Structures are given as structure tokens and as C-alpha cells.
PDB file of C-alpha atoms in Angstrom:
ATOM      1  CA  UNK A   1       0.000   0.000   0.000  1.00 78.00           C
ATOM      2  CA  UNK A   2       2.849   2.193   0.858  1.00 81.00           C
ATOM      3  CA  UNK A   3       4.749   1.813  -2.334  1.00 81.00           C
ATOM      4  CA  UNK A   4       1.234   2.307  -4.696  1.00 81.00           C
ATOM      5  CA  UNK A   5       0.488   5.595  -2.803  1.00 81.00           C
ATOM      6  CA  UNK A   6       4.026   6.853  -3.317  1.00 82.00           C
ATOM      7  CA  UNK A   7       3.928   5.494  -6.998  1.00 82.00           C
ATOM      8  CA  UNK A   8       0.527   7.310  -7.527  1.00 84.00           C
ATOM      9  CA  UNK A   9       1.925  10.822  -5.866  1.00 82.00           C
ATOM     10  CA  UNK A  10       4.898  10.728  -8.003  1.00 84.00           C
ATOM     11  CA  UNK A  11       3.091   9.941 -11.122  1.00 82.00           C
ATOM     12  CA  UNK A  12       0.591  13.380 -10.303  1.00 83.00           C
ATOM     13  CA  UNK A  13       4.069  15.163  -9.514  1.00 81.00           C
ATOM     14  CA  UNK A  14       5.329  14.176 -13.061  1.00 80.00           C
ATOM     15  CA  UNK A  15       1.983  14.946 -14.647  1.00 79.00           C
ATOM     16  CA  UNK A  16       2.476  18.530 -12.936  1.00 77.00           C
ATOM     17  CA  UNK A  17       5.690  19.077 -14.006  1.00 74.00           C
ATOM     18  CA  UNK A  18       4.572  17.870 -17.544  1.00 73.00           C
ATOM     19  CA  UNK A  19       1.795  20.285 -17.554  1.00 71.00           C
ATOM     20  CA  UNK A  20       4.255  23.224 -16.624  1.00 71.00           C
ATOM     21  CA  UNK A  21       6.848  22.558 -19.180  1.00 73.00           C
ATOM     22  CA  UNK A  22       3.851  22.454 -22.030  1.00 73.00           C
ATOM     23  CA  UNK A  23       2.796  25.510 -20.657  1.00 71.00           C
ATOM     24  CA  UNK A  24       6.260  27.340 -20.589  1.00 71.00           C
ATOM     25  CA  UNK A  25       6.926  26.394 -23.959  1.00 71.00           C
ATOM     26  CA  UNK A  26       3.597  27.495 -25.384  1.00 72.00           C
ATOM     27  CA  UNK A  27       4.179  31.001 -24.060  1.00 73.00           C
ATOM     28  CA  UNK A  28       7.765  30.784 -25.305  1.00 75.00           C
ATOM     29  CA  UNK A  29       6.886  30.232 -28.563  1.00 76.00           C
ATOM     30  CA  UNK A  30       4.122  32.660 -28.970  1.00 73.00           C
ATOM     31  CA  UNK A  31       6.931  34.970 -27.571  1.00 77.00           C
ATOM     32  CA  UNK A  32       8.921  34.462 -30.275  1.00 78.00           C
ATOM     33  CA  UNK A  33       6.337  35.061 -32.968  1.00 79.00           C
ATOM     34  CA  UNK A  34       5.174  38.326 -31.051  1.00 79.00           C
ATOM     35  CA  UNK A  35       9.054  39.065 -31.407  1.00 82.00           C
ATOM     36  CA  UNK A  36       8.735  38.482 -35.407  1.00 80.00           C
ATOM     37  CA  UNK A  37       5.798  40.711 -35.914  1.00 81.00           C
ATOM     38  CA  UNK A  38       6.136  44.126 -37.533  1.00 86.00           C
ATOM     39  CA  UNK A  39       3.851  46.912 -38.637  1.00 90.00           C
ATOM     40  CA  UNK A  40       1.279  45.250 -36.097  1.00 93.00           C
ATOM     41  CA  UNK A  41      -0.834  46.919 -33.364  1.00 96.00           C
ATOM     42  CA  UNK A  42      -1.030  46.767 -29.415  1.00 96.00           C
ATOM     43  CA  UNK A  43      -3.649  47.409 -27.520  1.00 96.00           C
ATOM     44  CA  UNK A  44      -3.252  47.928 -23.856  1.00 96.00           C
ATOM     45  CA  UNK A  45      -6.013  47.424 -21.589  1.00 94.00           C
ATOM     46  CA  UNK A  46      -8.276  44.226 -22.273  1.00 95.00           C
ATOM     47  CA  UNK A  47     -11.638  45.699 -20.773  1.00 92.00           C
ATOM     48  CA  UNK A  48     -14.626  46.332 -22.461  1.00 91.00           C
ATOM     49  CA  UNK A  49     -13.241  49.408 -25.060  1.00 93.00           C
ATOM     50  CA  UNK A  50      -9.944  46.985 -25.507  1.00 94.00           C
ATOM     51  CA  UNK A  51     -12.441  43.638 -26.254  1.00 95.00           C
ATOM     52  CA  UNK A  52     -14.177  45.480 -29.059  1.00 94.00           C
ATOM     53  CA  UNK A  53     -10.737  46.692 -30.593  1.00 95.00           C
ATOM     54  CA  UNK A  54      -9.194  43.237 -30.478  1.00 96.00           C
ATOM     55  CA  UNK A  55     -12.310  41.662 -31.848  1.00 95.00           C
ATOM     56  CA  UNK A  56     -12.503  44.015 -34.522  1.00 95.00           C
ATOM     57  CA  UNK A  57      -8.707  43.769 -35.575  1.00 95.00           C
ATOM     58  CA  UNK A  58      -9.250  39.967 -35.424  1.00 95.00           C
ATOM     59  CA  UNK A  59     -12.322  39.734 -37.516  1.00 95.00           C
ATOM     60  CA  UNK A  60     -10.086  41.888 -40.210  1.00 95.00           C
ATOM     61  CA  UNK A  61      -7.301  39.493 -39.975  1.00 93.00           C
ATOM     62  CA  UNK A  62      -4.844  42.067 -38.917  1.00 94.00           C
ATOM     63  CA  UNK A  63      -1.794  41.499 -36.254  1.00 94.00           C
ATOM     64  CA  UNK A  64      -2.014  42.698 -32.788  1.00 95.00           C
ATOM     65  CA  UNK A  65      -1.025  42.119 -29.250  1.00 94.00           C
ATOM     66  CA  UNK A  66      -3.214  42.828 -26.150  1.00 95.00           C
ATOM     67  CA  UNK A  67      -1.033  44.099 -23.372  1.00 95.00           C
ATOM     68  CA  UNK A  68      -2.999  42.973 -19.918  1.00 95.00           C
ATOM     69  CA  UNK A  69      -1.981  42.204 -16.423  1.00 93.00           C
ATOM     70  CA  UNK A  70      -5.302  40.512 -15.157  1.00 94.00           C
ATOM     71  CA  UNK A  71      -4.316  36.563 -15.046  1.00 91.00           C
ATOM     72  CA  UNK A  72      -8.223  36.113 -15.679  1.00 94.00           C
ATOM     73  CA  UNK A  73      -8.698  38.385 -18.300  1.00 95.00           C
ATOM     74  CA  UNK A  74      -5.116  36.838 -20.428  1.00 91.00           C
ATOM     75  CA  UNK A  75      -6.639  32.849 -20.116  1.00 90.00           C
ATOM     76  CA  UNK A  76      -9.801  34.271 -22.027  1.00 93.00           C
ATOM     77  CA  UNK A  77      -7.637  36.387 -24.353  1.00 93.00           C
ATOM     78  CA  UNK A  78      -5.243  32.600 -24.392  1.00 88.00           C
ATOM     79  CA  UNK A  79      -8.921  30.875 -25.495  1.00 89.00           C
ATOM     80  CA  UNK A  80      -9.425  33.021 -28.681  1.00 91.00           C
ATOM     81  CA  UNK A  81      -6.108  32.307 -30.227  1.00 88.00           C
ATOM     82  CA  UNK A  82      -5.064  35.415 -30.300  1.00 92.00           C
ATOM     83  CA  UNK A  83      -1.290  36.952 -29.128  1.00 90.00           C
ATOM     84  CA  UNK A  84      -0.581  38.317 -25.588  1.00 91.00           C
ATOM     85  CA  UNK A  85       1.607  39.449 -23.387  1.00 92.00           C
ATOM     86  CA  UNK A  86       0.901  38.966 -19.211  1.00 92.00           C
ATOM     87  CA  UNK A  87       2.200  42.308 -17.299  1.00 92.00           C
ATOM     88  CA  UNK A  88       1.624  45.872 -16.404  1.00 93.00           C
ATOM     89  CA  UNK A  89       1.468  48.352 -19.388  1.00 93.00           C
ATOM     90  CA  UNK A  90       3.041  50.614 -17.440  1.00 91.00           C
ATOM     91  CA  UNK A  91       6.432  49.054 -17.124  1.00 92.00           C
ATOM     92  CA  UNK A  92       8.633  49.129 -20.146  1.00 92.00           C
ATOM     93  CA  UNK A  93      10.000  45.687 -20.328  1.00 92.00           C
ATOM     94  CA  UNK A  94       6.288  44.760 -20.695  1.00 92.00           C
ATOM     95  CA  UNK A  95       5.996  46.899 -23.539  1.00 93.00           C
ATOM     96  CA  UNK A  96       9.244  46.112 -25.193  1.00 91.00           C
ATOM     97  CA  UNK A  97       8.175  42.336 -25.044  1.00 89.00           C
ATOM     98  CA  UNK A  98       5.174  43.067 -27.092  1.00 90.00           C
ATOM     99  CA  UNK A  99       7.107  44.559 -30.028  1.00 91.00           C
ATOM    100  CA  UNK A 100       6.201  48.165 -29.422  1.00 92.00           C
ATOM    101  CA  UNK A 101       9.139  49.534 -30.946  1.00 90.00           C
ATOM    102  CA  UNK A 102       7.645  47.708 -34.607  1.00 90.00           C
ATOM    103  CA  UNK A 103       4.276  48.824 -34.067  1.00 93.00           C
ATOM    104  CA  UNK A 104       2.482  50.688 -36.052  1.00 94.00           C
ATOM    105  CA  UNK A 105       0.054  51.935 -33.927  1.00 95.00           C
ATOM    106  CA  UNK A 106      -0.960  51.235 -30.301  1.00 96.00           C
ATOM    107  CA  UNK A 107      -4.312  51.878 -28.855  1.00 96.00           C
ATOM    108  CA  UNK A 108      -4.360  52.828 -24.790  1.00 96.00           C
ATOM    109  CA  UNK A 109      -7.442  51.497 -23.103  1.00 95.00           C
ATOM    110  CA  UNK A 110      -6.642  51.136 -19.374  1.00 94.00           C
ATOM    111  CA  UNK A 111      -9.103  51.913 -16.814  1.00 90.00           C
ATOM    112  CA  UNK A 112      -7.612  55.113 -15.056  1.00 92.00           C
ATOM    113  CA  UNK A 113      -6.724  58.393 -16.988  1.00 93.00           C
ATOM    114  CA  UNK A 114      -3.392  58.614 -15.093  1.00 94.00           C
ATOM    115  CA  UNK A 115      -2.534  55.240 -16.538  1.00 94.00           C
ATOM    116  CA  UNK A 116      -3.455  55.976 -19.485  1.00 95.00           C
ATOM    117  CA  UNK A 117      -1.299  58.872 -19.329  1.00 94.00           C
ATOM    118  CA  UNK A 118       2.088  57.236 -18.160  1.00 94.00           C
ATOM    119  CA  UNK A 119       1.671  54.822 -20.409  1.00 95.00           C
ATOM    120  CA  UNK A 120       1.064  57.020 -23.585  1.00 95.00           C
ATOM    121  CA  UNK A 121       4.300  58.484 -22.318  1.00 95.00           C
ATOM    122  CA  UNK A 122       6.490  55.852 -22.295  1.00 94.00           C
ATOM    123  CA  UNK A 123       5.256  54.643 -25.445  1.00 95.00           C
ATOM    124  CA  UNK A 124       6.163  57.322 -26.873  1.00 94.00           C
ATOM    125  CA  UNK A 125       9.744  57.371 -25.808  1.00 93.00           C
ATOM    126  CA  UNK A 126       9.511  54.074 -27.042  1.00 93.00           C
ATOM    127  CA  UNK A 127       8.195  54.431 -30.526  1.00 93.00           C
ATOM    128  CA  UNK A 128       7.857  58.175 -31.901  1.00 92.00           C
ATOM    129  CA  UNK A 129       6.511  57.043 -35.159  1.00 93.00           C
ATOM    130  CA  UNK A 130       3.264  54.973 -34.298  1.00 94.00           C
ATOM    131  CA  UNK A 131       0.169  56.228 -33.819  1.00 96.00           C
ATOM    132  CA  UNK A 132      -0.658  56.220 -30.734  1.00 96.00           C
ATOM    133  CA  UNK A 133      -4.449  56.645 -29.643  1.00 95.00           C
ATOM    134  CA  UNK A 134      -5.676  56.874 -25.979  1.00 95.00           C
ATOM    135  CA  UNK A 135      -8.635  56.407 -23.925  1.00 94.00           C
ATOM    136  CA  UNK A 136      -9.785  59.126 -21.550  1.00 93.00           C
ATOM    137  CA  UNK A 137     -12.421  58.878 -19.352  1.00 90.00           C
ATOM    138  CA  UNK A 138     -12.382  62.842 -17.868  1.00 91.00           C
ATOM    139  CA  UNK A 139     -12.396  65.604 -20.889  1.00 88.00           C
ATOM    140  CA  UNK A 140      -9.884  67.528 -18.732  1.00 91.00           C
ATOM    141  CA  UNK A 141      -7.380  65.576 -19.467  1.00 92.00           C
ATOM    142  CA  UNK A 142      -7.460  65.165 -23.359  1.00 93.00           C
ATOM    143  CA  UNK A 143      -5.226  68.151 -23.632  1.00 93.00           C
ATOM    144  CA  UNK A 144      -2.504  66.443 -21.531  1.00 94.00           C
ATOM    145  CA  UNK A 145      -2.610  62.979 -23.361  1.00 94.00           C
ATOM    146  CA  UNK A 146      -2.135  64.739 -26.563  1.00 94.00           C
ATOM    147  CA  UNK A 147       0.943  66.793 -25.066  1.00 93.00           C
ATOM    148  CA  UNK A 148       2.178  63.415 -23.438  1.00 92.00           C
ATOM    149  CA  UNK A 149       2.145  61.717 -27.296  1.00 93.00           C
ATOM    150  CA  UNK A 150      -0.899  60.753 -28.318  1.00 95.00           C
ATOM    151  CA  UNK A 151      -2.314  61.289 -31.674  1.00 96.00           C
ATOM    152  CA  UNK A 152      -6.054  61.273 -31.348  1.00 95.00           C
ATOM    153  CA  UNK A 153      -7.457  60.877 -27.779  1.00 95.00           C
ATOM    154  CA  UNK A 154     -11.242  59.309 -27.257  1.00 93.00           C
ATOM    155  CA  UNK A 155     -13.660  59.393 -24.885  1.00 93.00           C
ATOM    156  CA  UNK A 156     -15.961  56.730 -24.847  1.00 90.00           C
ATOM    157  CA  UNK A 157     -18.468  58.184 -23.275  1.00 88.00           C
ATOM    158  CA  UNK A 158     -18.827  61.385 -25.229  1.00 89.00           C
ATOM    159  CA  UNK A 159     -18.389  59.198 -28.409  1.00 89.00           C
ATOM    160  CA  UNK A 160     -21.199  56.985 -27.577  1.00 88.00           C
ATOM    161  CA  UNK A 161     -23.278  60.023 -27.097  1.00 90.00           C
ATOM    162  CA  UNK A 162     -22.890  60.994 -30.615  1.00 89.00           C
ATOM    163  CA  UNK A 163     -23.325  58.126 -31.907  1.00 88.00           C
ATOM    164  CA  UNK A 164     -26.516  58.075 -30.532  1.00 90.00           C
ATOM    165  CA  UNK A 165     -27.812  61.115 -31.073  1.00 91.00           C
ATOM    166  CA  UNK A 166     -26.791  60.228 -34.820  1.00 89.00           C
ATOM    167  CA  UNK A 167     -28.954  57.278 -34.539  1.00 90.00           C
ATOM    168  CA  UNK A 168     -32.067  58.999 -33.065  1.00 90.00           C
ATOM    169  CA  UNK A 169     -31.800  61.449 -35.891  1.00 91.00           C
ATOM    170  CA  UNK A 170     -31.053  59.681 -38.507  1.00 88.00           C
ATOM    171  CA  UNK A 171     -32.300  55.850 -38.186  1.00 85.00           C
ATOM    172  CA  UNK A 172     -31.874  54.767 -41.522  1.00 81.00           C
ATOM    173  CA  UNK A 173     -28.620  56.161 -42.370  1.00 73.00           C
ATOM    174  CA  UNK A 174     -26.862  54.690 -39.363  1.00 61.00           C
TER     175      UNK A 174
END
């Protein structure tokens, strides 16, 4: 009895260790195919503005990396095939592991305006030819995330009001 249980708990330990290996290699190979990729686009932030960029640029069959440091949020990008890197935006070995300095342009969707901010900044240390377009949740601070880098800045909130208002006008155009 004493040998079996022993024999079972190392054949789970192996299986473990198995499982780990497959997993570190996955993510080091998608690494080195994110390391390939030029001209592509990064989006940072995998929330609900990020979600409909991806899906968007993956319907059109067009490169991109989603930059997100919720473990959760990166298994359900992992599910949908599509390329990833697991960190903070905000740090710039995150960003240089994503390929930023080959981008072409990078979209900023993180969920605080100061993020947002930082980030557009070091980006653009990073890469001063993409085009860089940010998310802003507060108007008052669209003036600084264009003088911090960013090409076009977007609220969400004021954009979906248009839109709607375009739509209530004009229901058969839209």
C-alpha cells in the first residue's frame, strides 16, 4: 500500500511538471512570434473598449497584441487564439516584449486616466513614429494625453453620445 500511494503521488508530480513545461513552452513560442511581428498593433487594456478593438482587428485578420496584467482576463484572451503578453502596461519591459518599438500603432485602453497617461508616455519614448491613440475617461485631461504623445485621444463616453444622437436622428442612415 505504501509503495502504490508513493507510486501514484509521483506519477501526479510528473503529470504537474509535464503540464508546466507544455505551458512554458507554449508562451515561449508565442513569444517568439510576437518578437517576429512588424507593422502590427497593441492594444493595452483588455476591458470592455480593448475587447471590441481586439475583436474588430481579429475579424479583419490584422496582427495585434493585447497588453494585460489581469491573469483572468489573459486565459480568455489565451482561449481566442489570439497573441498576448501577461504584465503591467506601465512598465517598459512589458511593452518592449510586445514589439512596441515595430508597431504601427498602439491603442491605450486602461481603466484610469493617469494610466493611461504614463503609459502614452512611455510609449512614446519608445516608438515616436506609431500612432498612438488613448482612452480618456475625464475631458480635462485630453489636452494632456495629446501633449504626453498621443495622436487622437477618445472618450468613450462622449463618443457613444454621438453616436446616438446620430442614430435617433437619422435611423436609416446609421
Amino acid at each position: 500500500i505504501i509503495f502504490g500511494v508513493a507510486g501514484i503521488g509521483m506519477l501526479f508530480s510528473s503529470m504537474r511538471d509535464i503540464i508546466i513545461y507544455f505551458n512554458t513552452y507554449r508562451r515561449i513560442i508565442m513569444m517568439n512570434k510576437i518578437k517576429k511581428l512588424d507593422n502590427h498593433f497593441i492594444i493595452c487594456g483588455y476591458g470592455r473598449m480593448g475587447a471590441v478593438i481586439a475583436a474588430e482587428l481579429n475579424e479583419q485578420n490584422i496582427p495585434f497584441i493585447i497588453v494585460e496584467k489581469n491573469a483572468e482576463k489573459v486565459e480568455q484572451i489565451r482561449e481566442l487564439g489570439m497573441y498576448r503578453v501577461h504584465g503591467d502596461a506601465t512598465l517598459d519591459d512589458i511593452l518592449l516584449s510586445a514589439s512596441v518599438d515595430n508597431a504601427r500603432g498602439i491603442a491605450v485602453a486602461l481603466n484610469t486616466d493617469q494610466d493611461n497617461l504614463f503609459v502614452t508616455m512611455t510609449i512614446r519614448s519608445l516608438n515616436a513614429e506609431a500612432f498612438l491613440l488613448s482612452r480618456c475617461a475625464n475631458n480635462q485631461n485630453k489636452s494632456k494625453l495629446i501633449r504626453s504623445g498621443a495622436n487622437k485621444v477618445i472618450n468613450p463616453y462622449i463618443a457613444g453620445g454621438h453616436r446616438m444622437v446620430e442614430m435617433l436622428l437619422r435611423p436609416g442612415i446609421t
